[in-house]
Short mmCIF file of N, CA, C and O in Angstrom, two decimals:
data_model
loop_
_atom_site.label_atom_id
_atom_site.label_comp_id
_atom_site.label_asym_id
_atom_site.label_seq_id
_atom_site.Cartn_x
_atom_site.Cartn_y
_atom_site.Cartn_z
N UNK A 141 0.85 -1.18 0.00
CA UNK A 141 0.00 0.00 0.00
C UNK A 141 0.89 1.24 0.00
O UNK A 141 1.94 1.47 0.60
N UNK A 142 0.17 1.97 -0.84
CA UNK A 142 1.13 3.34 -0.88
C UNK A 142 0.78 4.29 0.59
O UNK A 142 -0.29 4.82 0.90
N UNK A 143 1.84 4.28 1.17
CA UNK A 143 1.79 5.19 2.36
C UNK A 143 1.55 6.97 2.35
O UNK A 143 0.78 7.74 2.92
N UNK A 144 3.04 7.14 1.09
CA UNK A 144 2.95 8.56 1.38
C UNK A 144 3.45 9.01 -0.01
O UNK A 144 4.13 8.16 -0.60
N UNK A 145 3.28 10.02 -0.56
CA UNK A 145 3.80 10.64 -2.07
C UNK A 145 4.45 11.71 -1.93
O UNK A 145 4.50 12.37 -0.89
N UNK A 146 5.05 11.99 -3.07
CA UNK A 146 5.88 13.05 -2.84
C UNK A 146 5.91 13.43 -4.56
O UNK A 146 5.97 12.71 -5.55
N UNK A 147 5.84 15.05 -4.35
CA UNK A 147 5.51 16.12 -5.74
C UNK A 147 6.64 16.30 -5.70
O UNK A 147 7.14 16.78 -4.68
N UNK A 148 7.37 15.99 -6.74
CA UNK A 148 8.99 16.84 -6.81
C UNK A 148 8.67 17.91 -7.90
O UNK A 148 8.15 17.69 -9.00
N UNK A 149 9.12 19.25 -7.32
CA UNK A 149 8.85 20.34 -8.50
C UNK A 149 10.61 19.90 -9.17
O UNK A 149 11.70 19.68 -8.64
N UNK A 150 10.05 19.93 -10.73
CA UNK A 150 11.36 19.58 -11.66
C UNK A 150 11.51 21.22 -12.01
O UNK A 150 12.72 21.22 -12.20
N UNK A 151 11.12 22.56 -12.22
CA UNK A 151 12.06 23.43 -12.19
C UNK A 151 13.23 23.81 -11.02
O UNK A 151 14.37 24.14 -11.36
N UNK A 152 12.71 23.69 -9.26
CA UNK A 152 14.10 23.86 -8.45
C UNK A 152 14.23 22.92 -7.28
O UNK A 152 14.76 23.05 -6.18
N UNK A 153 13.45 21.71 -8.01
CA UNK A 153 13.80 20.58 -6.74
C UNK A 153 12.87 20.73 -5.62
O UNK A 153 13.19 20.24 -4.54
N UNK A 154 11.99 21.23 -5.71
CA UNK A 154 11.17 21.58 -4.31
C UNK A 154 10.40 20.24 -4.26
O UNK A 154 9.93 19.80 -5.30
N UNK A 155 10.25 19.55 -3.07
CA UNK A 155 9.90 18.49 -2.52
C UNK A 155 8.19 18.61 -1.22
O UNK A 155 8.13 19.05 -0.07
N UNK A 156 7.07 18.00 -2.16
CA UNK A 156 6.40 18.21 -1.33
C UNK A 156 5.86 16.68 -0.67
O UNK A 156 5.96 15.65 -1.35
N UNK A 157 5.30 16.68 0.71
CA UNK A 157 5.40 15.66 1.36
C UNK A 157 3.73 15.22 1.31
O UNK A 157 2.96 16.08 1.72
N UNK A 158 3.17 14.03 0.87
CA UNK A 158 1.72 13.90 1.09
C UNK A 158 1.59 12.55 1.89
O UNK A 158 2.23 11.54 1.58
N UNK A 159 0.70 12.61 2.93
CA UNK A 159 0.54 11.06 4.08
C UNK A 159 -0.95 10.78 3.08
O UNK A 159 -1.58 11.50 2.31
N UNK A 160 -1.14 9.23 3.58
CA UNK A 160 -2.41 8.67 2.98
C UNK A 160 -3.16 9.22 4.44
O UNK A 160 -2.45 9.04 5.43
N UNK A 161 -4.44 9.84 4.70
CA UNK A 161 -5.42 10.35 5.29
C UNK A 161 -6.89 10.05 5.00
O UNK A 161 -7.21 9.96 3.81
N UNK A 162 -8.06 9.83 6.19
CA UNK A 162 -9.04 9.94 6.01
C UNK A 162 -9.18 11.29 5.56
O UNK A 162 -8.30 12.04 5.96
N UNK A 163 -10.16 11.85 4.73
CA UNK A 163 -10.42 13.37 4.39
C UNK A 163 -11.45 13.82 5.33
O UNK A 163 -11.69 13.11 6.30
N UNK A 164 -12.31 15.32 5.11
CA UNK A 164 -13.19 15.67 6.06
C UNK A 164 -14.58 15.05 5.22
O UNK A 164 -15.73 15.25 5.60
N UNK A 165 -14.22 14.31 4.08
CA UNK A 165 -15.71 13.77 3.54
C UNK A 165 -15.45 11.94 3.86
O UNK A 165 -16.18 11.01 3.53
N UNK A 166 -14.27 11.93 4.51
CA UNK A 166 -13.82 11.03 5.44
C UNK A 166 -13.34 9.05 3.97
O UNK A 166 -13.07 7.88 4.26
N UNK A 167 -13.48 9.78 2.63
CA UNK A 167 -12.81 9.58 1.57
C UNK A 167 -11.39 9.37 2.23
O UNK A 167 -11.07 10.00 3.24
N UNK A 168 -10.42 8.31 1.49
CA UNK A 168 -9.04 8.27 1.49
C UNK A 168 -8.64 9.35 0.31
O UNK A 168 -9.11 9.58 -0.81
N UNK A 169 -7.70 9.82 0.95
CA UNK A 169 -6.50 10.83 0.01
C UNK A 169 -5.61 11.20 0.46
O UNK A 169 -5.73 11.08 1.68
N UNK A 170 -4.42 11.76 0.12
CA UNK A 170 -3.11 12.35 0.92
C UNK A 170 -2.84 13.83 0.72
O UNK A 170 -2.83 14.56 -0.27
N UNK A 171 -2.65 13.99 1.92
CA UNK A 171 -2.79 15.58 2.48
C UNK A 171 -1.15 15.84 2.39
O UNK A 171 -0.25 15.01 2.54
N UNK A 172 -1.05 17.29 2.09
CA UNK A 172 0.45 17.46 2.46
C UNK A 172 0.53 17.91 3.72
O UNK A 172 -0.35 18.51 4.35
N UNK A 173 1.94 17.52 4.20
CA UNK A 173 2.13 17.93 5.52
C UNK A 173 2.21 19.06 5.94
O UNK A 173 2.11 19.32 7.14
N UNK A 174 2.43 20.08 4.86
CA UNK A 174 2.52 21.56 5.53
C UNK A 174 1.07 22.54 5.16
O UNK A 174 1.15 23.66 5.65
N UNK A 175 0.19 22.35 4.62
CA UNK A 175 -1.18 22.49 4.17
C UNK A 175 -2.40 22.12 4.03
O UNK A 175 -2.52 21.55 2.95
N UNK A 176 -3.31 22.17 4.57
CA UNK A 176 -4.25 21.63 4.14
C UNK A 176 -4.93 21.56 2.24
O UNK A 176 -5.81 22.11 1.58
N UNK A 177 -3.88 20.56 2.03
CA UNK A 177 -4.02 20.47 0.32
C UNK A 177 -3.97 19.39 0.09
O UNK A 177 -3.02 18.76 0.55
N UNK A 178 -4.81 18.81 -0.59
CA UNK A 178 -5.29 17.34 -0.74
C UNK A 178 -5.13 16.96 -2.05
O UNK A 178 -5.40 17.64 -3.04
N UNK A 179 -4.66 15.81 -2.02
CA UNK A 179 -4.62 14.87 -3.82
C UNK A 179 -5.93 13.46 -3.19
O UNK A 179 -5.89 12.63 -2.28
N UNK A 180 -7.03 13.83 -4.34
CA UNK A 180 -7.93 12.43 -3.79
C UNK A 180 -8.15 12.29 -5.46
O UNK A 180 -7.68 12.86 -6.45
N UNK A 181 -9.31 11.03 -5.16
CA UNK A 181 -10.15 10.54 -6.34
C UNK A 181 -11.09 11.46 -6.63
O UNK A 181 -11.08 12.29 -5.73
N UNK A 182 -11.88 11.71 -7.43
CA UNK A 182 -13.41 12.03 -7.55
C UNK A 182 -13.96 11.13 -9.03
O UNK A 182 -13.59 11.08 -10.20
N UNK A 183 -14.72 10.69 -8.44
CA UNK A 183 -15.67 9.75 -9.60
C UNK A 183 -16.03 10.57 -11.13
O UNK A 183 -16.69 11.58 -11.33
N UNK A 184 -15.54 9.96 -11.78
CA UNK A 184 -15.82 10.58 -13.35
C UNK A 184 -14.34 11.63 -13.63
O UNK A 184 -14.33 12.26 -14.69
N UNK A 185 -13.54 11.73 -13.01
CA UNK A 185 -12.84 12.61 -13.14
C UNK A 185 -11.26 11.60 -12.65
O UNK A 185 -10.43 11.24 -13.49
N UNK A 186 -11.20 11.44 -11.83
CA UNK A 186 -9.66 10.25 -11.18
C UNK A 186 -9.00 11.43 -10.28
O UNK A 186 -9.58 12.39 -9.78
N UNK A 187 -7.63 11.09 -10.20
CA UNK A 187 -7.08 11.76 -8.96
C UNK A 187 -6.80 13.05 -10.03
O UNK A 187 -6.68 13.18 -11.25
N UNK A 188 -6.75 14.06 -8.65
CA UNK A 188 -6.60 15.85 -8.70
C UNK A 188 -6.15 16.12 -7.30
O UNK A 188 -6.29 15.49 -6.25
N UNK A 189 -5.53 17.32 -7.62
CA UNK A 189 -5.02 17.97 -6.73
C UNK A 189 -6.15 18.88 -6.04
O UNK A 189 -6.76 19.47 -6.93
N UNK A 190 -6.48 19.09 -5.19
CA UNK A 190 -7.62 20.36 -4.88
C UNK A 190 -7.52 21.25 -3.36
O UNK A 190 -7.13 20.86 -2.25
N UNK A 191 -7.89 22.22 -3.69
CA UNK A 191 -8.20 23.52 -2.32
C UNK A 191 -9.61 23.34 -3.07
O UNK A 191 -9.78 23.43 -4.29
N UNK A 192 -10.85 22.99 -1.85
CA UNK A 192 -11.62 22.91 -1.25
C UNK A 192 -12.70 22.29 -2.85
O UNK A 192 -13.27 21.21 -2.70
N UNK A 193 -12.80 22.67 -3.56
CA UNK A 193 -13.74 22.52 -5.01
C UNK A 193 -12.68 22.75 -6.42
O UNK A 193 -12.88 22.53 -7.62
N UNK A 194 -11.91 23.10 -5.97
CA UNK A 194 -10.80 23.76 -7.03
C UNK A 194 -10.16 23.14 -7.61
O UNK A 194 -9.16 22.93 -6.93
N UNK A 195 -10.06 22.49 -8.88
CA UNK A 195 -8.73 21.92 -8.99
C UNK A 195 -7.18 22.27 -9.19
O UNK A 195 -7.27 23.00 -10.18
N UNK A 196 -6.21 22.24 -8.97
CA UNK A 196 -4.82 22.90 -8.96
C UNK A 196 -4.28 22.50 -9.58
O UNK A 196 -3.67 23.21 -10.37
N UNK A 197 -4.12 20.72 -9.66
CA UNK A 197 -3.30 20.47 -10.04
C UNK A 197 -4.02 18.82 -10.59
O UNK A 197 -5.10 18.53 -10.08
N UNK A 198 -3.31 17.64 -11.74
CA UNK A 198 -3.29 16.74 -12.18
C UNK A 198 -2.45 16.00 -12.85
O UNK A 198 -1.47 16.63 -13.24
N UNK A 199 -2.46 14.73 -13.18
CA UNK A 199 -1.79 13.92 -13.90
C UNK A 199 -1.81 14.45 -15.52
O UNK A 199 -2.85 14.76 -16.11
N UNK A 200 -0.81 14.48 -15.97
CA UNK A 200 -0.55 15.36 -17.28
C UNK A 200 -1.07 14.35 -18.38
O UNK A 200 -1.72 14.87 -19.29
N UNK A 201 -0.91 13.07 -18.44
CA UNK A 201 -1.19 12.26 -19.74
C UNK A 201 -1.93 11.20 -19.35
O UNK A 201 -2.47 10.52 -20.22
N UNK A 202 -2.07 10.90 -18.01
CA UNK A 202 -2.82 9.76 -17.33
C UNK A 202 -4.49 9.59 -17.60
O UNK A 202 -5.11 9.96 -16.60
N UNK A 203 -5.21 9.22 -18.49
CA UNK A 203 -6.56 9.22 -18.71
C UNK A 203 -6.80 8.18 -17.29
O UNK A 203 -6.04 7.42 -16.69
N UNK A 204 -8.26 8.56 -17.09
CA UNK A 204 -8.74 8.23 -16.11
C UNK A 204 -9.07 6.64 -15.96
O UNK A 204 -9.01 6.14 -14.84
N UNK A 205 -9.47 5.76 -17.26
CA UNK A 205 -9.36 4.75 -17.03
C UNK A 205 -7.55 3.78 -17.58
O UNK A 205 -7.32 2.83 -18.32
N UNK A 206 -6.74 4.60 -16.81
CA UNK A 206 -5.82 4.58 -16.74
C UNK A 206 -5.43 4.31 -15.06
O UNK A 206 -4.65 3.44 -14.67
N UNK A 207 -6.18 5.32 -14.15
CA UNK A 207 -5.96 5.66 -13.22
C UNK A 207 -6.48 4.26 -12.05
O UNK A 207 -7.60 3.74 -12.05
N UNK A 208 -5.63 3.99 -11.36
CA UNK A 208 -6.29 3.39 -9.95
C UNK A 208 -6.69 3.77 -9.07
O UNK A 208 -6.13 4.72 -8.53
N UNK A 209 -7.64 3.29 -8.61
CA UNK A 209 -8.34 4.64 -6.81
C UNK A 209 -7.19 4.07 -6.02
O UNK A 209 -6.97 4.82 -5.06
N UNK A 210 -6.26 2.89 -6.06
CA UNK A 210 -5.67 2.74 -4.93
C UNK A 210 -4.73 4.08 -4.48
O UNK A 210 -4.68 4.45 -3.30
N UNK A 211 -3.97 4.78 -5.61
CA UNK A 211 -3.12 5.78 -5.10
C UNK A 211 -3.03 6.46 -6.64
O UNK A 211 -3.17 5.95 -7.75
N UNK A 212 -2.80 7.49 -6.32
CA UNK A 212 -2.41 8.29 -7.76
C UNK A 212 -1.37 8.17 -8.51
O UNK A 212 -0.30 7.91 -7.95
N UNK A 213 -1.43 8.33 -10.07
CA UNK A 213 -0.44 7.82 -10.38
C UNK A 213 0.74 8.02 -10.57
O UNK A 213 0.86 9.04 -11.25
N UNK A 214 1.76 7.55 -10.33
CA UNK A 214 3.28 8.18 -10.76
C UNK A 214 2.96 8.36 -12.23
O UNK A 214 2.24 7.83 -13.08
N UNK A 215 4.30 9.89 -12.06
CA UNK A 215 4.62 10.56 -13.14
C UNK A 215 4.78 11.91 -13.22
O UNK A 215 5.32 12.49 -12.29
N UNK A 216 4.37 12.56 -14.26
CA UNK A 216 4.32 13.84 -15.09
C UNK A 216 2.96 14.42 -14.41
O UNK A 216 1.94 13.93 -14.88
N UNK A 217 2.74 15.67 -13.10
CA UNK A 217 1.63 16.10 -12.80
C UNK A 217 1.84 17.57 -13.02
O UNK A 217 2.82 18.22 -12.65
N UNK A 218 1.00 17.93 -13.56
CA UNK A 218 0.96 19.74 -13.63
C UNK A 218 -0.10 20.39 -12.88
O UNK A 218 -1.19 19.88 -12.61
N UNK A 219 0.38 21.79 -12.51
CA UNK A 219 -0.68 22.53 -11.43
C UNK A 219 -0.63 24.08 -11.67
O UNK A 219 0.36 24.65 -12.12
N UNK A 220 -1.59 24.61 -11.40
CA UNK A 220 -1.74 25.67 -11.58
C UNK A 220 -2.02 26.79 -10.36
O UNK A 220 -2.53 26.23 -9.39
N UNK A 221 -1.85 27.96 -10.19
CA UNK A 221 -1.97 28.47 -9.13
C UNK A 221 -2.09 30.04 -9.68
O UNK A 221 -1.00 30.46 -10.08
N UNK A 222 -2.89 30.73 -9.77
CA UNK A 222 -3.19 32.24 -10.36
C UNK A 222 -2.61 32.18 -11.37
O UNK A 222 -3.00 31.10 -11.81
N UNK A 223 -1.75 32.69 -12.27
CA UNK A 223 -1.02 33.02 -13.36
C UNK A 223 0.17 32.21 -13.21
O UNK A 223 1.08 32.69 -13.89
N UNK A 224 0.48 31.25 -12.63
CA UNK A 224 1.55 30.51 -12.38
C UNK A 224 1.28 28.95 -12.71
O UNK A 224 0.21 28.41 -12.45
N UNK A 225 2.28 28.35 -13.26
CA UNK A 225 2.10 26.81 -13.86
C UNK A 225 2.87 26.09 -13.29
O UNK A 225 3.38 26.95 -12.57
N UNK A 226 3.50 24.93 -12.95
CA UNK A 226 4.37 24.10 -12.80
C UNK A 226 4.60 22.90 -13.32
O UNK A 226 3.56 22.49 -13.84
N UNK A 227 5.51 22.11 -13.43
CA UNK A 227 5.31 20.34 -13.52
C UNK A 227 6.25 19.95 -12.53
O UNK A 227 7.26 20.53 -12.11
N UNK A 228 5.65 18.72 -12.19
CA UNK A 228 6.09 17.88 -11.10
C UNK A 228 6.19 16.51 -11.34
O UNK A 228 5.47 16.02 -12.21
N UNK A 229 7.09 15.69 -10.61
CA UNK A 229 6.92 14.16 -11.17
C UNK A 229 6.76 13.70 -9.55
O UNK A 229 7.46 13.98 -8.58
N UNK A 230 5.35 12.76 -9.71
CA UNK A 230 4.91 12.40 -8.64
C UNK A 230 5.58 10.44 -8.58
O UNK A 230 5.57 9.50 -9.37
N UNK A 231 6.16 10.73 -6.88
CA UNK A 231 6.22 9.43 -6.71
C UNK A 231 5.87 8.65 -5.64
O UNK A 231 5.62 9.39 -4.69
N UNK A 232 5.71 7.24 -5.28
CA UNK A 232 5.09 6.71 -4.51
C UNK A 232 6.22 6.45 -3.54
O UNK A 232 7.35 6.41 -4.02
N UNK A 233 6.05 6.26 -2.17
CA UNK A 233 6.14 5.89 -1.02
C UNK A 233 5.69 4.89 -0.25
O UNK A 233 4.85 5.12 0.62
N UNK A 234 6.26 3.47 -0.51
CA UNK A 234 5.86 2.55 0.36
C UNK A 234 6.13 2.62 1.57
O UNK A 234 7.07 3.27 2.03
N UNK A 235 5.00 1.68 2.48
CA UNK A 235 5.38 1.77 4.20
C UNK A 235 6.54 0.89 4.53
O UNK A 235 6.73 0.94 5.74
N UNK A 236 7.40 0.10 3.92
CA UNK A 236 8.50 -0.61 4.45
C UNK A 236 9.32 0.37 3.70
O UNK A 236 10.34 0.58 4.37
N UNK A 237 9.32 0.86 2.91
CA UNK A 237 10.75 2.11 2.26
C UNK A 237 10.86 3.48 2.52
O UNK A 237 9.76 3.90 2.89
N UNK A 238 11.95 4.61 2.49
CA UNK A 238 11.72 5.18 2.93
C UNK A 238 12.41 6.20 1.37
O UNK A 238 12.24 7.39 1.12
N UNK A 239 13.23 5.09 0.57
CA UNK A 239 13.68 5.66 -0.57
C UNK A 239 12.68 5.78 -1.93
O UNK A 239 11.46 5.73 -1.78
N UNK A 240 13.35 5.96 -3.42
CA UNK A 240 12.41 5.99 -4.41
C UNK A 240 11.91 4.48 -4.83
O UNK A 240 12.92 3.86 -5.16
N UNK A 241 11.28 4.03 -4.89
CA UNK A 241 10.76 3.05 -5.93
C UNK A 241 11.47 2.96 -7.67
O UNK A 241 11.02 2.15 -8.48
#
């Protein structure tokens, strides 16, 4: 089971930390540790990044029946934030490892 993920921003290395969590709609998803900012599922749509209804951020080439509800998928995720873009390569975190997969 995937424990915990991690967003690596590929422009300056910035490293973000996400735990697997019940949510407040009590849904599994992983929260980052320094925000209340959530990566979950939503039905008809697959995993997203979101502040509260919003989406921010997603899997760049991953079609949805592509996607597993178990955890989101590694890879190529892009996000958006006001006039600002990023890409990130998302990776998984098993509970016996503490390195990359």
């Amino acid at each position: 089971m995937v424990a915990r993920i991690e967003l690596r921003r590929l422009s300056d290395d910035l490293v973000y930390v996400f735990d697997r969590k019940a949510g407040p709609d009590q849904k599994t998803g992983f929260c980052r540790r320094d925000a209340p900012f959530w990566i979950t599922w939503r039905d008809g749509f697959g995993w997203g990044a979101w502040v509260g209804d919003v989406l921010t951020g997603r899997p760049w080439d991953i079609h949805i029946a592509q996607q597993s509800r178990a955890a989101p998928p590694e890879g190529k995720w892009v996000s958006q934030k006001d006039t600002k873009s990023y890409t990130y390569w998302l990776v998984h975190i098993d509970e016996t490892s503490d390195g990359e997969r």
